[in-house]
Amino acid sequence: MSQSESRPFVISDPAEFQQRMRGLAQRGARIGFVPTMGYLHAGHQALMQAARAECDIVAVSIFVNPKQFGPNEDLARYPRDLPGDLGKCRERGVDVVFTPTPEAMYPAQFETKVAVARTSLGLCAGTRPTHFEGVTTVVLKLFMLAQAQRAYFGEKDFQQLAVIRAMVRDLALPISIVGIPTLREPDGLALSSRNVYLSAPERQAALVLKRSLDAMQAAAAAGERDTAQVIAAGARVIAAEPLARLDYLEAVDATTLVSSPQLGGPSQGIGAVFIGKTRLIDNLRIL
Ligand code: AMP
């Protein structure tokens, strides 16, 4: 594809996107794919940058997927800024941006669901029971359209990354999943499109989530192996912040996401808090 200033090439029709990507794949291009919901920030750009370094063609999708939102969630007010997003894609040398409408992705006759049974349970599924089914349904469809050899996901959505890896493994999908470390603000807050919802006092209060994960990491570093005690060390930090309401906090096996009474091998602290109406997630390797 030419390096002209008209990049990225924007396509909203799924069939046209698939046809173009198939043409590129047939000509031997190594395609890297970055699925997003837009309102892009430096965390998304880190995914694009990794794809740019490893692939001939970089494709980004921008689609606020209705199927991964629950009935009382923020679908209608989810932030959007396509011109800004295209600028951020251009900065990272993205070749193709796919911006479908919900009607094009889910025509009236659409009836398929893709579900990963075990990894989709617990953690975020406690408050978002249908979320991961919505994610896997759209991501499998996006994979079929994008024809990529590699797809890039952030470790910030740790359970999502594990669910996608499980889907790729179980269905033998011919795509490599690349996990990219979480990008943070200088004060530790994980970059998120939803941070825009936070008022100034809420933005300050939002730091408790990373601080609670730090406290769990410190407890493990001090030799604590009782999972409940490690979690309690993090939960105390959140309880001390009046603007924060704990959704969940867990310490799990970093690969299987399974929790045991004692920390054994590599472990991940993982949690979600409500700051006002905004739900934020984060995770950290604690052992
Ligand atoms: P989203 O637009 O929130 O669906 O995110 C699209 C992709 O960007 C997902 O794979 C996220 O995990 C990833 N992502 C979001 N925030 C960050 C971050 N702070 N650091 C790294 N990756 C991120």
mmCIF file of C-alpha atoms and ligand atoms in Angstrom:
data_model
loop_
_atom_site.group_PDB
_atom_site.id
_atom_site.type_symbol
_atom_site.label_atom_id
_atom_site.label_comp_id
_atom_site.label_asym_id
_atom_site.label_seq_id
_atom_site.Cartn_x
_atom_site.Cartn_y
_atom_site.Cartn_z
ATOM 1 C CA MET A 1 0.000 0.000 0.000
ATOM 2 C CA SER A 2 1.329 3.485 -0.797
ATOM 3 C CA GLN A 3 2.825 5.644 1.915
ATOM 4 C CA SER A 4 0.718 8.615 0.755
ATOM 5 C CA GLU A 5 -0.769 11.176 3.089
ATOM 6 C CA SER A 6 -4.226 9.753 2.435
ATOM 7 C CA ARG A 7 -3.448 6.997 4.949
ATOM 8 C CA PRO A 8 -5.140 5.559 6.810
ATOM 9 C CA PHE A 9 -7.564 4.201 4.250
ATOM 10 C CA VAL A 10 -10.999 4.173 5.928
ATOM 11 C CA ILE A 11 -13.532 1.429 5.151
ATOM 12 C CA SER A 12 -16.895 0.983 6.830
ATOM 13 C CA ASP A 13 -18.432 -1.808 4.757
ATOM 14 C CA PRO A 14 -17.527 -5.274 6.198
ATOM 15 C CA ALA A 15 -17.507 -7.035 2.795
ATOM 16 C CA GLU A 16 -15.272 -4.350 1.298
ATOM 17 C CA PHE A 17 -12.896 -4.559 4.287
ATOM 18 C CA GLN A 18 -12.709 -8.358 3.988
ATOM 19 C CA GLN A 19 -12.105 -8.193 0.245
ATOM 20 C CA ARG A 20 -9.324 -5.624 0.589
ATOM 21 C CA MET A 21 -7.633 -7.534 3.410
ATOM 22 C CA ARG A 22 -7.907 -10.802 1.485
ATOM 23 C CA GLY A 23 -6.220 -9.141 -1.501
ATOM 24 C CA LEU A 24 -3.369 -7.942 0.702
ATOM 25 C CA ALA A 25 -2.991 -11.365 2.370
ATOM 26 C CA GLN A 26 -2.949 -13.109 -1.031
ATOM 27 C CA ARG A 27 -0.129 -10.820 -2.145
ATOM 28 C CA GLY A 28 1.853 -12.111 0.844
ATOM 29 C CA ALA A 29 1.475 -9.153 3.205
ATOM 30 C CA ARG A 30 1.876 -9.888 6.889
ATOM 31 C CA ILE A 31 -1.175 -8.256 8.452
ATOM 32 C CA GLY A 32 -1.347 -6.994 12.030
ATOM 33 C CA PHE A 33 -4.773 -6.176 13.474
ATOM 34 C CA VAL A 34 -5.702 -3.947 16.433
ATOM 35 C CA PRO A 35 -9.385 -4.115 17.466
ATOM 36 C CA THR A 36 -10.595 -1.079 19.464
ATOM 37 C CA MET A 37 -13.716 0.817 20.486
ATOM 38 C CA GLY A 38 -12.138 4.141 19.502
ATOM 39 C CA TYR A 39 -11.571 7.314 21.520
ATOM 40 C CA LEU A 40 -7.983 6.289 21.074
ATOM 41 C CA HIS A 41 -5.158 7.108 23.473
ATOM 42 C CA ALA A 42 -1.480 6.263 23.892
ATOM 43 C CA GLY A 43 -2.370 2.760 25.162
ATOM 44 C CA HIS A 44 -4.085 1.958 21.857
ATOM 45 C CA GLN A 45 -1.155 3.566 20.035
ATOM 46 C CA ALA A 46 1.270 1.198 21.807
ATOM 47 C CA LEU A 47 -0.647 -1.690 20.208
ATOM 48 C CA MET A 48 -0.458 -0.006 16.779
ATOM 49 C CA GLN A 49 3.260 0.622 17.246
ATOM 50 C CA ALA A 50 3.935 -3.038 18.069
ATOM 51 C CA ALA A 51 1.939 -4.077 14.996
ATOM 52 C CA ARG A 52 3.790 -1.539 12.826
ATOM 53 C CA ALA A 53 7.137 -2.951 13.969
ATOM 54 C CA GLU A 54 6.197 -6.556 13.167
ATOM 55 C CA CYS A 55 3.859 -6.429 10.159
ATOM 56 C CA ASP A 56 3.652 -5.105 6.585
ATOM 57 C CA ILE A 57 0.081 -3.869 6.894
ATOM 58 C CA VAL A 58 -1.551 -2.547 10.077
ATOM 59 C CA ALA A 59 -5.348 -2.542 10.320
ATOM 60 C CA VAL A 60 -7.272 -0.987 13.215
ATOM 61 C CA SER A 61 -10.987 -1.441 13.827
ATOM 62 C CA ILE A 62 -13.022 1.216 15.606
ATOM 63 C CA PHE A 63 -16.352 -0.227 16.673
ATOM 64 C CA VAL A 64 -18.309 0.413 19.870
ATOM 65 C CA ASN A 65 -19.729 -3.098 20.041
ATOM 66 C CA PRO A 66 -23.269 -3.029 21.472
ATOM 67 C CA LYS A 67 -23.172 -6.754 22.277
ATOM 68 C CA GLN A 68 -20.515 -6.292 24.966
ATOM 69 C CA PHE A 69 -22.527 -3.691 26.919
ATOM 70 C CA GLY A 70 -25.135 -4.639 29.513
ATOM 71 C CA PRO A 71 -28.570 -2.971 29.571
ATOM 72 C CA ASN A 72 -27.607 -0.385 32.217
ATOM 73 C CA GLU A 73 -24.109 0.339 30.984
ATOM 74 C CA ASP A 74 -22.586 3.289 29.126
ATOM 75 C CA LEU A 75 -23.166 2.284 25.462
ATOM 76 C CA ALA A 76 -25.105 5.471 24.595
ATOM 77 C CA ARG A 77 -22.596 7.825 26.185
ATOM 78 C CA TYR A 78 -19.397 5.925 25.300
ATOM 79 C CA PRO A 79 -16.999 8.653 24.042
ATOM 80 C CA ARG A 80 -16.421 8.932 20.284
ATOM 81 C CA ASP A 81 -14.060 11.078 18.188
ATOM 82 C CA LEU A 82 -13.438 9.638 14.721
ATOM 83 C CA PRO A 83 -11.396 12.598 13.341
ATOM 84 C CA GLY A 84 -9.136 12.503 16.426
ATOM 85 C CA ASP A 85 -8.864 8.708 16.182
ATOM 86 C CA LEU A 86 -7.824 8.857 12.521
ATOM 87 C CA GLY A 87 -5.106 11.365 13.457
ATOM 88 C CA LYS A 88 -3.813 8.990 16.169
ATOM 89 C CA CYS A 89 -3.809 6.115 13.670
ATOM 90 C CA ARG A 90 -1.938 8.271 11.136
ATOM 91 C CA GLU A 91 0.698 9.129 13.778
ATOM 92 C CA ARG A 92 1.479 5.432 14.130
ATOM 93 C CA GLY A 93 1.487 4.646 10.421
ATOM 94 C CA VAL A 94 -1.758 2.630 10.372
ATOM 95 C CA ASP A 95 -2.727 1.574 6.839
ATOM 96 C CA VAL A 96 -6.406 0.663 7.115
ATOM 97 C CA VAL A 97 -9.111 1.699 9.595
ATOM 98 C CA PHE A 98 -12.344 -0.299 9.674
ATOM 99 C CA THR A 99 -15.315 1.671 11.062
ATOM 100 C CA PRO A 100 -18.468 -0.435 10.623
ATOM 101 C CA THR A 101 -21.927 0.504 11.877
ATOM 102 C CA PRO A 102 -23.737 -1.824 14.321
ATOM 103 C CA GLU A 103 -26.309 -2.514 11.583
ATOM 104 C CA ALA A 104 -23.586 -3.661 9.178
ATOM 105 C CA MET A 105 -21.934 -5.913 11.780
ATOM 106 C CA TYR A 106 -25.242 -7.263 13.096
ATOM 107 C CA PRO A 107 -27.853 -7.316 10.321
ATOM 108 C CA ALA A 108 -31.405 -8.204 11.365
ATOM 109 C CA GLN A 109 -30.896 -11.937 10.740
ATOM 110 C CA PHE A 110 -27.738 -12.169 12.892
ATOM 111 C CA GLU A 111 -28.168 -15.078 15.351
ATOM 112 C CA THR A 112 -24.722 -16.415 16.261
ATOM 113 C CA LYS A 113 -23.052 -16.265 19.665
ATOM 114 C CA VAL A 114 -19.458 -17.210 20.440
ATOM 115 C CA ALA A 115 -18.804 -18.047 24.081
ATOM 116 C CA VAL A 116 -15.694 -19.165 25.978
ATOM 117 C CA ALA A 117 -17.149 -21.030 28.939
ATOM 118 C CA ARG A 118 -14.669 -21.128 31.839
ATOM 119 C CA THR A 119 -12.360 -18.123 31.443
ATOM 120 C CA SER A 120 -15.401 -15.884 30.893
ATOM 121 C CA LEU A 121 -16.701 -16.666 34.395
ATOM 122 C CA GLY A 122 -15.867 -14.721 37.556
ATOM 123 C CA LEU A 123 -13.904 -11.454 37.874
ATOM 124 C CA CYS A 124 -15.492 -8.930 35.471
ATOM 125 C CA ALA A 125 -18.334 -11.338 34.638
ATOM 126 C CA GLY A 126 -19.645 -10.873 38.191
ATOM 127 C CA THR A 127 -21.073 -7.455 37.264
ATOM 128 C CA ARG A 128 -20.969 -7.930 33.466
ATOM 129 C CA PRO A 129 -22.378 -11.453 32.930
ATOM 130 C CA THR A 130 -22.820 -11.217 29.135
ATOM 131 C CA HIS A 131 -19.800 -9.013 28.426
ATOM 132 C CA PHE A 132 -17.273 -11.599 27.260
ATOM 133 C CA GLU A 133 -19.764 -13.369 25.017
ATOM 134 C CA GLY A 134 -20.234 -10.014 23.279
ATOM 135 C CA VAL A 135 -16.461 -9.608 23.016
ATOM 136 C CA THR A 136 -15.765 -13.073 21.588
ATOM 137 C CA THR A 137 -18.666 -12.820 19.141
ATOM 138 C CA VAL A 138 -17.398 -9.553 17.690
ATOM 139 C CA VAL A 139 -13.688 -10.445 17.843
ATOM 140 C CA LEU A 140 -14.164 -13.708 15.947
ATOM 141 C CA LYS A 141 -16.142 -11.856 13.279
ATOM 142 C CA LEU A 142 -13.460 -9.136 13.115
ATOM 143 C CA PHE A 143 -10.761 -11.821 12.786
ATOM 144 C CA MET A 144 -12.626 -13.389 9.850
ATOM 145 C CA LEU A 145 -12.867 -9.985 8.173
ATOM 146 C CA ALA A 146 -9.315 -8.782 8.858
ATOM 147 C CA GLN A 147 -7.443 -11.919 7.659
ATOM 148 C CA ALA A 148 -4.563 -10.984 9.969
ATOM 149 C CA GLN A 149 -1.695 -13.216 11.074
ATOM 150 C CA ARG A 150 -1.299 -11.294 14.322
ATOM 151 C CA ALA A 151 -3.735 -9.436 16.588
ATOM 152 C CA TYR A 152 -2.714 -7.072 19.368
ATOM 153 C CA PHE A 153 -4.514 -6.746 22.706
ATOM 154 C CA GLY A 154 -3.702 -4.822 25.879
ATOM 155 C CA GLU A 155 -2.894 -6.562 29.152
ATOM 156 C CA LYS A 156 -4.980 -3.809 30.740
ATOM 157 C CA ASP A 157 -8.032 -5.941 29.874
ATOM 158 C CA PHE A 158 -6.406 -8.985 31.417
ATOM 159 C CA GLN A 159 -9.412 -11.294 31.504
ATOM 160 C CA GLN A 160 -10.361 -10.293 27.948
ATOM 161 C CA LEU A 161 -6.866 -11.229 26.758
ATOM 162 C CA ALA A 162 -7.150 -14.633 28.480
ATOM 163 C CA VAL A 163 -10.613 -15.199 26.959
ATOM 164 C CA ILE A 164 -9.350 -14.344 23.448
ATOM 165 C CA ARG A 165 -6.339 -16.657 23.884
ATOM 166 C CA ALA A 166 -8.693 -19.456 24.971
ATOM 167 C CA MET A 167 -10.928 -18.902 21.914
ATOM 168 C CA VAL A 168 -7.943 -18.937 19.537
ATOM 169 C CA ARG A 169 -6.564 -22.103 21.183
ATOM 170 C CA ASP A 170 -9.892 -23.966 21.258
ATOM 171 C CA LEU A 171 -10.932 -23.111 17.704
ATOM 172 C CA ALA A 172 -7.394 -23.408 16.255
ATOM 173 C CA LEU A 173 -7.745 -19.955 14.727
ATOM 174 C CA PRO A 174 -4.786 -19.204 12.439
ATOM 175 C CA ILE A 175 -3.783 -16.010 14.253
ATOM 176 C CA SER A 176 -1.151 -15.151 16.884
ATOM 177 C CA ILE A 177 -2.316 -13.103 19.853
ATOM 178 C CA VAL A 178 0.172 -10.532 21.115
ATOM 179 C CA GLY A 179 -0.325 -9.035 24.603
ATOM 180 C CA ILE A 180 0.993 -5.504 25.210
ATOM 181 C CA PRO A 181 1.789 -4.132 28.705
ATOM 182 C CA THR A 182 -0.533 -1.515 30.201
ATOM 183 C CA LEU A 183 0.306 2.116 29.528
ATOM 184 C CA ARG A 184 -0.209 4.372 32.561
ATOM 185 C CA GLU A 185 -0.341 8.072 33.377
ATOM 186 C CA PRO A 186 2.748 9.254 35.299
ATOM 187 C CA ASP A 187 0.796 8.905 38.574
ATOM 188 C CA GLY A 188 -0.066 5.268 37.839
ATOM 189 C CA LEU A 189 -3.628 5.505 36.498
ATOM 190 C CA ALA A 190 -4.071 3.054 33.609
ATOM 191 C CA LEU A 191 -4.971 4.889 30.392
ATOM 192 C CA SER A 192 -8.603 4.230 29.504
ATOM 193 C CA SER A 193 -11.140 5.834 27.175
ATOM 194 C CA ARG A 194 -13.468 5.916 30.201
ATOM 195 C CA ASN A 195 -11.118 8.198 32.188
ATOM 196 C CA VAL A 196 -12.791 11.092 30.321
ATOM 197 C CA TYR A 197 -15.903 10.526 32.477
ATOM 198 C CA LEU A 198 -14.013 11.411 35.695
ATOM 199 C CA SER A 199 -14.389 14.814 37.411
ATOM 200 C CA ALA A 200 -11.198 16.264 38.951
ATOM 201 C CA PRO A 201 -11.872 14.797 42.441
ATOM 202 C CA GLU A 202 -12.846 11.459 40.849
ATOM 203 C CA ARG A 203 -9.653 11.461 38.758
ATOM 204 C CA GLN A 204 -7.678 11.750 41.997
ATOM 205 C CA ALA A 205 -9.789 9.053 43.710
ATOM 206 C CA ALA A 206 -9.289 6.714 40.729
ATOM 207 C CA LEU A 207 -5.647 6.253 41.782
ATOM 208 C CA VAL A 208 -6.809 3.911 44.573
ATOM 209 C CA LEU A 209 -7.150 0.992 42.199
ATOM 210 C CA LYS A 210 -3.469 0.953 41.186
ATOM 211 C CA ARG A 211 -2.499 1.714 44.790
ATOM 212 C CA SER A 212 -4.524 -1.256 46.019
ATOM 213 C CA LEU A 213 -2.731 -3.510 43.496
ATOM 214 C CA ASP A 214 0.599 -2.065 44.692
ATOM 215 C CA ALA A 215 -0.409 -2.952 48.275
ATOM 216 C CA MET A 216 -1.163 -6.529 47.185
ATOM 217 C CA GLN A 217 2.214 -6.713 45.441
ATOM 218 C CA ALA A 218 3.935 -5.377 48.592
ATOM 219 C CA ALA A 219 2.160 -7.953 50.762
ATOM 220 C CA ALA A 220 3.293 -10.764 48.440
ATOM 221 C CA ALA A 221 6.826 -9.327 48.325
ATOM 222 C CA ALA A 222 6.860 -9.364 52.147
ATOM 223 C CA GLY A 223 6.165 -13.098 52.030
ATOM 224 C CA GLU A 224 2.373 -13.224 52.463
ATOM 225 C CA ARG A 225 0.979 -16.226 50.548
ATOM 226 C CA ASP A 226 -2.523 -16.412 52.030
ATOM 227 C CA THR A 227 -4.640 -15.173 49.108
ATOM 228 C CA ALA A 228 -7.344 -13.721 51.380
ATOM 229 C CA GLN A 229 -4.730 -11.715 53.304
ATOM 230 C CA VAL A 230 -3.172 -10.404 50.101
ATOM 231 C CA ILE A 231 -6.596 -9.296 48.844
ATOM 232 C CA ALA A 232 -7.403 -7.722 52.238
ATOM 233 C CA ALA A 233 -4.254 -5.583 51.965
ATOM 234 C CA GLY A 234 -5.572 -4.166 48.684
ATOM 235 C CA ALA A 235 -9.188 -3.866 49.834
ATOM 236 C CA ARG A 236 -8.133 -1.696 52.814
ATOM 237 C CA VAL A 237 -6.694 0.878 50.406
ATOM 238 C CA ILE A 238 -9.969 1.054 48.491
ATOM 239 C CA ALA A 239 -12.081 1.199 51.662
ATOM 240 C CA ALA A 240 -10.127 4.326 52.698
ATOM 241 C CA GLU A 241 -11.253 6.241 49.584
ATOM 242 C CA PRO A 242 -14.800 7.627 50.053
ATOM 243 C CA LEU A 243 -15.382 8.164 46.293
ATOM 244 C CA ALA A 244 -14.522 4.547 45.445
ATOM 245 C CA ARG A 245 -16.820 1.530 45.642
ATOM 246 C CA LEU A 246 -15.177 -1.868 45.268
ATOM 247 C CA ASP A 247 -16.581 -4.111 42.537
ATOM 248 C CA TYR A 248 -14.066 -6.941 42.989
ATOM 249 C CA LEU A 249 -10.457 -7.550 43.897
ATOM 250 C CA GLU A 250 -8.791 -10.932 43.362
ATOM 251 C CA ALA A 251 -5.377 -12.555 43.243
ATOM 252 C CA VAL A 252 -5.321 -15.251 40.557
ATOM 253 C CA ASP A 253 -2.968 -17.516 38.629
ATOM 254 C CA ALA A 254 -1.509 -15.250 35.934
ATOM 255 C CA THR A 255 -2.212 -17.755 33.135
ATOM 256 C CA THR A 256 -5.379 -19.615 34.086
ATOM 257 C CA LEU A 257 -6.998 -16.775 36.106
ATOM 258 C CA VAL A 258 -7.982 -19.408 38.682
ATOM 259 C CA SER A 259 -7.846 -18.402 42.344
ATOM 260 C CA SER A 260 -6.448 -20.695 45.069
ATOM 261 C CA PRO A 261 -6.269 -20.265 48.874
ATOM 262 C CA GLN A 262 -2.465 -19.822 48.668
ATOM 263 C CA LEU A 263 -0.441 -17.921 46.067
ATOM 264 C CA GLY A 264 1.717 -20.422 44.219
ATOM 265 C CA GLY A 265 3.373 -19.504 40.898
ATOM 266 C CA PRO A 266 3.065 -16.283 38.910
ATOM 267 C CA SER A 267 0.048 -14.377 40.246
ATOM 268 C CA GLN A 268 -1.928 -11.381 39.066
ATOM 269 C CA GLY A 269 -3.762 -8.884 41.218
ATOM 270 C CA ILE A 270 -6.886 -7.883 39.318
ATOM 271 C CA GLY A 271 -9.779 -5.639 40.229
ATOM 272 C CA ALA A 272 -12.524 -3.208 39.353
ATOM 273 C CA VAL A 273 -13.857 -0.160 41.207
ATOM 274 C CA PHE A 274 -16.693 2.240 40.661
ATOM 275 C CA ILE A 275 -15.645 5.869 40.958
ATOM 276 C CA GLY A 276 -19.023 7.591 40.917
ATOM 277 C CA LYS A 277 -20.799 6.014 37.941
ATOM 278 C CA THR A 278 -17.566 5.113 36.162
ATOM 279 C CA ARG A 279 -16.295 1.554 36.403
ATOM 280 C CA LEU A 280 -12.521 1.212 36.055
ATOM 281 C CA ILE A 281 -10.436 -1.961 35.811
ATOM 282 C CA ASP A 282 -6.751 -2.645 36.345
ATOM 283 C CA ASN A 283 -4.330 -5.479 37.125
ATOM 284 C CA LEU A 284 -0.722 -6.008 38.145
ATOM 285 C CA ARG A 285 1.710 -8.898 38.430
ATOM 286 C CA ILE A 286 2.019 -9.358 42.199
ATOM 287 C CA LEU A 287 4.171 -12.501 42.307
HETATM 288 P P1 AMP B 1 -10.852 -0.623 23.993
HETATM 289 O O1 AMP B 1 -10.919 0.451 22.950
HETATM 290 O O2 AMP B 1 -10.992 -0.119 25.394
HETATM 291 O O3 AMP B 1 -11.743 -1.796 23.671
HETATM 292 O O4 AMP B 1 -9.374 -1.197 23.926
HETATM 293 C C1 AMP B 1 -8.838 -1.689 22.716
HETATM 294 C C2 AMP B 1 -7.535 -2.381 23.008
HETATM 295 O O5 AMP B 1 -6.615 -1.462 23.603
HETATM 296 C C3 AMP B 1 -7.702 -3.543 24.003
HETATM 297 O O6 AMP B 1 -6.897 -4.626 23.588
HETATM 298 C C4 AMP B 1 -7.209 -2.935 25.290
HETATM 299 O O7 AMP B 1 -6.699 -3.885 26.201
HETATM 300 C C5 AMP B 1 -6.111 -2.018 24.801
HETATM 301 N N1 AMP B 1 -5.840 -0.986 25.806
HETATM 302 C C6 AMP B 1 -6.738 -0.173 26.399
HETATM 303 N N2 AMP B 1 -6.137 0.599 27.333
HETATM 304 C C7 AMP B 1 -4.827 0.260 27.326
HETATM 305 C C8 AMP B 1 -3.679 0.694 28.064
HETATM 306 N N3 AMP B 1 -3.772 1.629 29.010
HETATM 307 N N4 AMP B 1 -2.494 0.114 27.796
HETATM 308 C C9 AMP B 1 -2.398 -0.855 26.834
HETATM 309 N N5 AMP B 1 -3.433 -1.294 26.104
HETATM 310 C C10 AMP B 1 -4.631 -0.746 26.345
#
